Each structure stands twice: as C-alpha cells, then as structure tokens.
PDB file of C-alpha atoms in Angstrom:
ATOM      1  CA  UNK B 213     173.216 -11.162-202.527  1.00  0.00           C
ATOM      2  CA  UNK B 214     169.759  -9.813-201.732  1.00  0.00           C
ATOM      3  CA  UNK B 215     170.023  -9.210-198.016  1.00  0.00           C
ATOM      4  CA  UNK B 216     166.951  -9.549-195.825  1.00  0.00           C
ATOM      5  CA  UNK B 217     167.102  -7.140-192.891  1.00  0.00           C
ATOM      6  CA  UNK B 218     167.675  -8.915-189.587  1.00  0.00           C
ATOM      7  CA  UNK B 219     168.775 -12.122-191.323  1.00  0.00           C
ATOM      8  CA  UNK B 220     172.401 -13.223-190.956  1.00  0.00           C
ATOM      9  CA  UNK B 221     174.507 -14.406-193.881  1.00  0.00           C
ATOM     10  CA  UNK B 222     176.345 -17.713-193.602  1.00  0.00           C
ATOM     11  CA  UNK B 223     179.100 -19.110-195.814  1.00  0.00           C
ATOM     12  CA  UNK B 224     180.663 -22.458-196.612  1.00  0.00           C
ATOM     13  CA  UNK B 225     183.038 -21.719-193.717  1.00  0.00           C
ATOM     14  CA  UNK B 226     180.472 -20.668-191.093  1.00  0.00           C
ATOM     15  CA  UNK B 227     177.529 -22.907-192.066  1.00  0.00           C
ATOM     16  CA  UNK B 228     178.210 -25.833-189.716  1.00  0.00           C
ATOM     17  CA  UNK B 229     178.676 -23.629-186.628  1.00  0.00           C
ATOM     18  CA  UNK B 230     175.799 -21.252-187.405  1.00  0.00           C
ATOM     19  CA  UNK B 231     173.266 -23.790-188.686  1.00  0.00           C
ATOM     20  CA  UNK B 232     174.077 -27.356-187.687  1.00  0.00           C
ATOM     21  CA  UNK B 233     175.159 -26.474-184.136  1.00  0.00           C
ATOM     22  CA  UNK B 234     172.398 -23.928-183.432  1.00  0.00           C
ATOM     23  CA  UNK B 235     170.125 -24.438-180.438  1.00  0.00           C
ATOM     24  CA  UNK B 236     166.987 -23.410-182.343  1.00  0.00           C
ATOM     25  CA  UNK B 237     165.657 -24.732-185.641  1.00  0.00           C
ATOM     26  CA  UNK B 238     167.293 -22.782-188.490  1.00  0.00           C
ATOM     27  CA  UNK B 239     165.634 -21.722-191.735  1.00  0.00           C
ATOM     28  CA  UNK B 240     168.274 -21.365-194.452  1.00  0.00           C
ATOM     29  CA  UNK B 241     167.457 -19.452-197.609  1.00  0.00           C
ATOM     30  CA  UNK B 242     169.674 -20.452-200.518  1.00  0.00           C
ATOM     31  CA  UNK B 243     169.700 -17.283-202.617  1.00  0.00           C
ATOM     32  CA  UNK B 244     171.472 -15.413-205.425  1.00  0.00           C
ATOM     33  CA  UNK B 245     171.648 -11.838-206.737  1.00  0.00           C
ATOM     34  CA  UNK B 246     170.025 -12.829-210.017  1.00  0.00           C
ATOM     35  CA  UNK B 247     166.996 -14.468-208.350  1.00  0.00           C
ATOM     36  CA  UNK B 248     163.792 -12.441-208.740  1.00  0.00           C
ATOM     37  CA  UNK B 249     161.676 -14.530-206.343  1.00  0.00           C
ATOM     38  CA  UNK B 250     164.450 -14.139-203.734  1.00  0.00           C
ATOM     39  CA  UNK B 251     163.832 -10.368-203.816  1.00  0.00           C
ATOM     40  CA  UNK B 252     160.140 -10.991-203.107  1.00  0.00           C
ATOM     41  CA  UNK B 253     161.017 -13.283-200.206  1.00  0.00           C
ATOM     42  CA  UNK B 254     163.439 -10.880-198.450  1.00  0.00           C
ATOM     43  CA  UNK B 255     160.789  -8.792-196.600  1.00  0.00           C
ATOM     44  CA  UNK B 256     158.924 -11.977-195.620  1.00  0.00           C
ATOM     45  CA  UNK B 257     162.073 -13.467-194.083  1.00  0.00           C
ATOM     46  CA  UNK B 258     162.843 -10.172-192.303  1.00  0.00           C
ATOM     47  CA  UNK B 259     159.381 -10.081-190.738  1.00  0.00           C
ATOM     48  CA  UNK B 260     159.484 -13.712-189.617  1.00  0.00           C
ATOM     49  CA  UNK B 261     163.032 -13.344-188.255  1.00  0.00           C
ATOM     50  CA  UNK B 262     161.836 -10.454-186.082  1.00  0.00           C
ATOM     51  CA  UNK B 263     158.493 -11.936-184.990  1.00  0.00           C
ATOM     52  CA  UNK B 264     159.620 -15.537-184.405  1.00  0.00           C
ATOM     53  CA  UNK B 265     163.125 -15.001-183.013  1.00  0.00           C
ATOM     54  CA  UNK B 266     162.258 -17.112-179.974  1.00  0.00           C
ATOM     55  CA  UNK B 267     161.333 -20.114-182.161  1.00  0.00           C
ATOM     56  CA  UNK B 268     163.570 -20.023-185.258  1.00  0.00           C
ATOM     57  CA  UNK B 269     166.838 -18.587-186.515  1.00  0.00           C
ATOM     58  CA  UNK B 270     166.851 -17.432-190.143  1.00  0.00           C
ATOM     59  CA  UNK B 271     169.978 -17.188-192.280  1.00  0.00           C
ATOM     60  CA  UNK B 272     170.828 -16.722-195.948  1.00  0.00           C
ATOM     61  CA  UNK B 273     173.564 -18.264-198.057  1.00  0.00           C
ATOM     62  CA  UNK B 274     174.632 -16.989-201.482  1.00  0.00           C
ATOM     63  CA  UNK B 275     174.819 -20.010-203.775  1.00  0.00           C
ATOM     64  CA  UNK B 276     177.193 -18.334-206.235  1.00  0.00           C
ATOM     65  CA  UNK B 277     179.810 -17.675-203.556  1.00  0.00           C
ATOM     66  CA  UNK B 278     179.273 -20.835-201.489  1.00  0.00           C
ATOM     67  CA  UNK B 279     179.229 -23.846-203.817  1.00  0.00           C
ATOM     68  CA  UNK B 280     180.265 -26.333-201.112  1.00  0.00           C
ATOM     69  CA  UNK B 281     177.105 -26.105-198.990  1.00  0.00           C
ATOM     70  CA  UNK B 282     174.925 -25.652-202.080  1.00  0.00           C
ATOM     71  CA  UNK B 283     176.308 -28.897-203.492  1.00  0.00           C
ATOM     72  CA  UNK B 284     176.226 -30.742-200.145  1.00  0.00           C
ATOM     73  CA  UNK B 285     172.453 -30.271-199.952  1.00  0.00           C
ATOM     74  CA  UNK B 286     171.842 -30.682-203.718  1.00  0.00           C
ATOM     75  CA  UNK B 287     170.247 -27.249-204.080  1.00  0.00           C
ATOM     76  CA  UNK B 288     169.352 -26.599-207.713  1.00  0.00           C
ATOM     77  CA  UNK B 289     166.620 -23.916-207.617  1.00  0.00           C
ATOM     78  CA  UNK B 290     166.460 -20.495-205.990  1.00  0.00           C
ATOM     79  CA  UNK B 291     165.112 -19.700-203.571  1.00  0.00           C
ATOM     80  CA  UNK B 292     165.340 -22.990-201.739  1.00  0.00           C
ATOM     81  CA  UNK B 293     164.347 -22.855-198.086  1.00  0.00           C
ATOM     82  CA  UNK B 294     165.622 -25.613-195.809  1.00  0.00           C
ATOM     83  CA  UNK B 295     164.859 -26.051-192.148  1.00  0.00           C
ATOM     84  CA  UNK B 296     167.542 -27.684-190.016  1.00  0.00           C
ATOM     85  CA  UNK B 297     166.884 -29.043-186.541  1.00  0.00           C
ATOM     86  CA  UNK B 298     169.509 -30.747-184.377  1.00  0.00           C
ATOM     87  CA  UNK B 299     171.987 -30.618-187.260  1.00  0.00           C
ATOM     88  CA  UNK B 300     169.720 -32.345-189.778  1.00  0.00           C
ATOM     89  CA  UNK B 301     167.579 -31.002-192.616  1.00  0.00           C
ATOM     90  CA  UNK B 302     163.934 -31.667-191.689  1.00  0.00           C
ATOM     91  CA  UNK B 303     162.042 -29.723-194.360  1.00  0.00           C
ATOM     92  CA  UNK B 304     162.753 -28.289-197.798  1.00  0.00           C
ATOM     93  CA  UNK B 305     160.677 -25.861-199.854  1.00  0.00           C
ATOM     94  CA  UNK B 306     161.347 -24.266-203.239  1.00  0.00           C
ATOM     95  CA  UNK B 307     160.054 -20.878-204.329  1.00  0.00           C
ATOM     96  CA  UNK B 308     158.882 -17.634-202.787  1.00  0.00           C
ATOM     97  CA  UNK B 309     155.697 -17.619-200.752  1.00  0.00           C
ATOM     98  CA  UNK B 310     153.718 -15.075-198.776  1.00  0.00           C
ATOM     99  CA  UNK B 311     154.374 -14.737-195.056  1.00  0.00           C
ATOM    100  CA  UNK B 312     151.186 -16.493-193.951  1.00  0.00           C
ATOM    101  CA  UNK B 313     151.869 -19.526-196.133  1.00  0.00           C
ATOM    102  CA  UNK B 314     155.508 -19.745-195.059  1.00  0.00           C
ATOM    103  CA  UNK B 315     154.474 -19.636-191.406  1.00  0.00           C
ATOM    104  CA  UNK B 316     151.962 -22.428-192.075  1.00  0.00           C
ATOM    105  CA  UNK B 317     154.666 -24.464-193.813  1.00  0.00           C
ATOM    106  CA  UNK B 318     157.013 -23.943-190.861  1.00  0.00           C
ATOM    107  CA  UNK B 319     154.502 -24.691-188.100  1.00  0.00           C
ATOM    108  CA  UNK B 320     155.157 -28.458-188.088  1.00  0.00           C
ATOM    109  CA  UNK B 321     158.889 -27.982-187.493  1.00  0.00           C
ATOM    110  CA  UNK B 322     158.817 -25.102-185.014  1.00  0.00           C
ATOM    111  CA  UNK B 323     158.723 -25.623-181.264  1.00  0.00           C
ATOM    112  CA  UNK B 324     155.579 -24.449-179.528  1.00  0.00           C
ATOM    113  CA  UNK B 325     156.018 -21.279-177.537  1.00  0.00           C
ATOM    114  CA  UNK B 326     153.828 -20.355-174.635  1.00  0.00           C
ATOM    115  CA  UNK B 327     153.035 -16.671-175.037  1.00  0.00           C
ATOM    116  CA  UNK B 328     152.813 -14.815-171.734  1.00  0.00           C
ATOM    117  CA  UNK B 329     150.200 -12.110-171.546  1.00  0.00           C
ATOM    118  CA  UNK B 330     146.773 -11.320-170.246  1.00  0.00           C
ATOM    119  CA  UNK B 331     144.322 -14.220-170.316  1.00  0.00           C
ATOM    120  CA  UNK B 332     141.905 -14.369-173.217  1.00  0.00           C
ATOM    121  CA  UNK B 333     138.381 -13.196-172.429  1.00  0.00           C
ATOM    122  CA  UNK B 334     135.868 -15.974-171.812  1.00  0.00           C
ATOM    123  CA  UNK B 335     134.019 -17.208-174.881  1.00  0.00           C
ATOM    124  CA  UNK B 336     130.718 -15.406-175.310  1.00  0.00           C
ATOM    125  CA  UNK B 337     131.801 -12.250-173.463  1.00  0.00           C
TER     126      UNK B 337
END
C-alpha cells in the first residue's frame, strides 16, 4: 500500500473502532499499491493530516487486503475518499485532487475551529 506519512492504516478488523467510533470526522482513503492517482494523493493527505489534525482524522485502507470494508461501502474505483461523521458516511469523492480542492470539498463536513492568535489588523490599516 502507498503509505501517506502521518496517516494511519485501518483494516477490516480495526475499521469500526478507528472510523465509526471516532470523535472527529474521519476521511478514509480506499487505496491500492497499483493505483497511480493514489501515489499523487499521498503527500496531499499527509499535509492535511498534519495541518487539520484538530478537525479531521485521516486513515487509509488497502482494498486488496481488506475486501470486507471495501464491499460494505461499494467502493469500485481508487482512490475513493469517504468522510464519516458519527459513524455514518457523509461524503464520497473519487479520484486524486490537489490539496486546495480537497480542502474545499471537505469544508462542508468539517467542524469550524476557532483559531487562537493575534487579532487581525483593522481593515484599511
């Protein structure tokens, strides 16, 4: 499996505990060694996993070694990205995409986070 740095791997055995019972929304990448677009997506997932750790958990599952979950969610194309919230799939996307587009696609399903830092300068300053 093409492993994205900072992204955990789940299996048919660990999927329910790691994904369905998670406190945060979870982005699951259904991937395979033979998937070219999955290779392109790996650094994107690594970056988002690091930058958005307070809003989303990202995991990968190898479809060739985990047919149960792959079949349960009727995944036919790689990479398929599914977002789960409160144990339910709430969004599905197929294909690699650049980081900015993936973040835009995820925005509607991610919780808002109040960033703490210095106040923004007044407009016109």
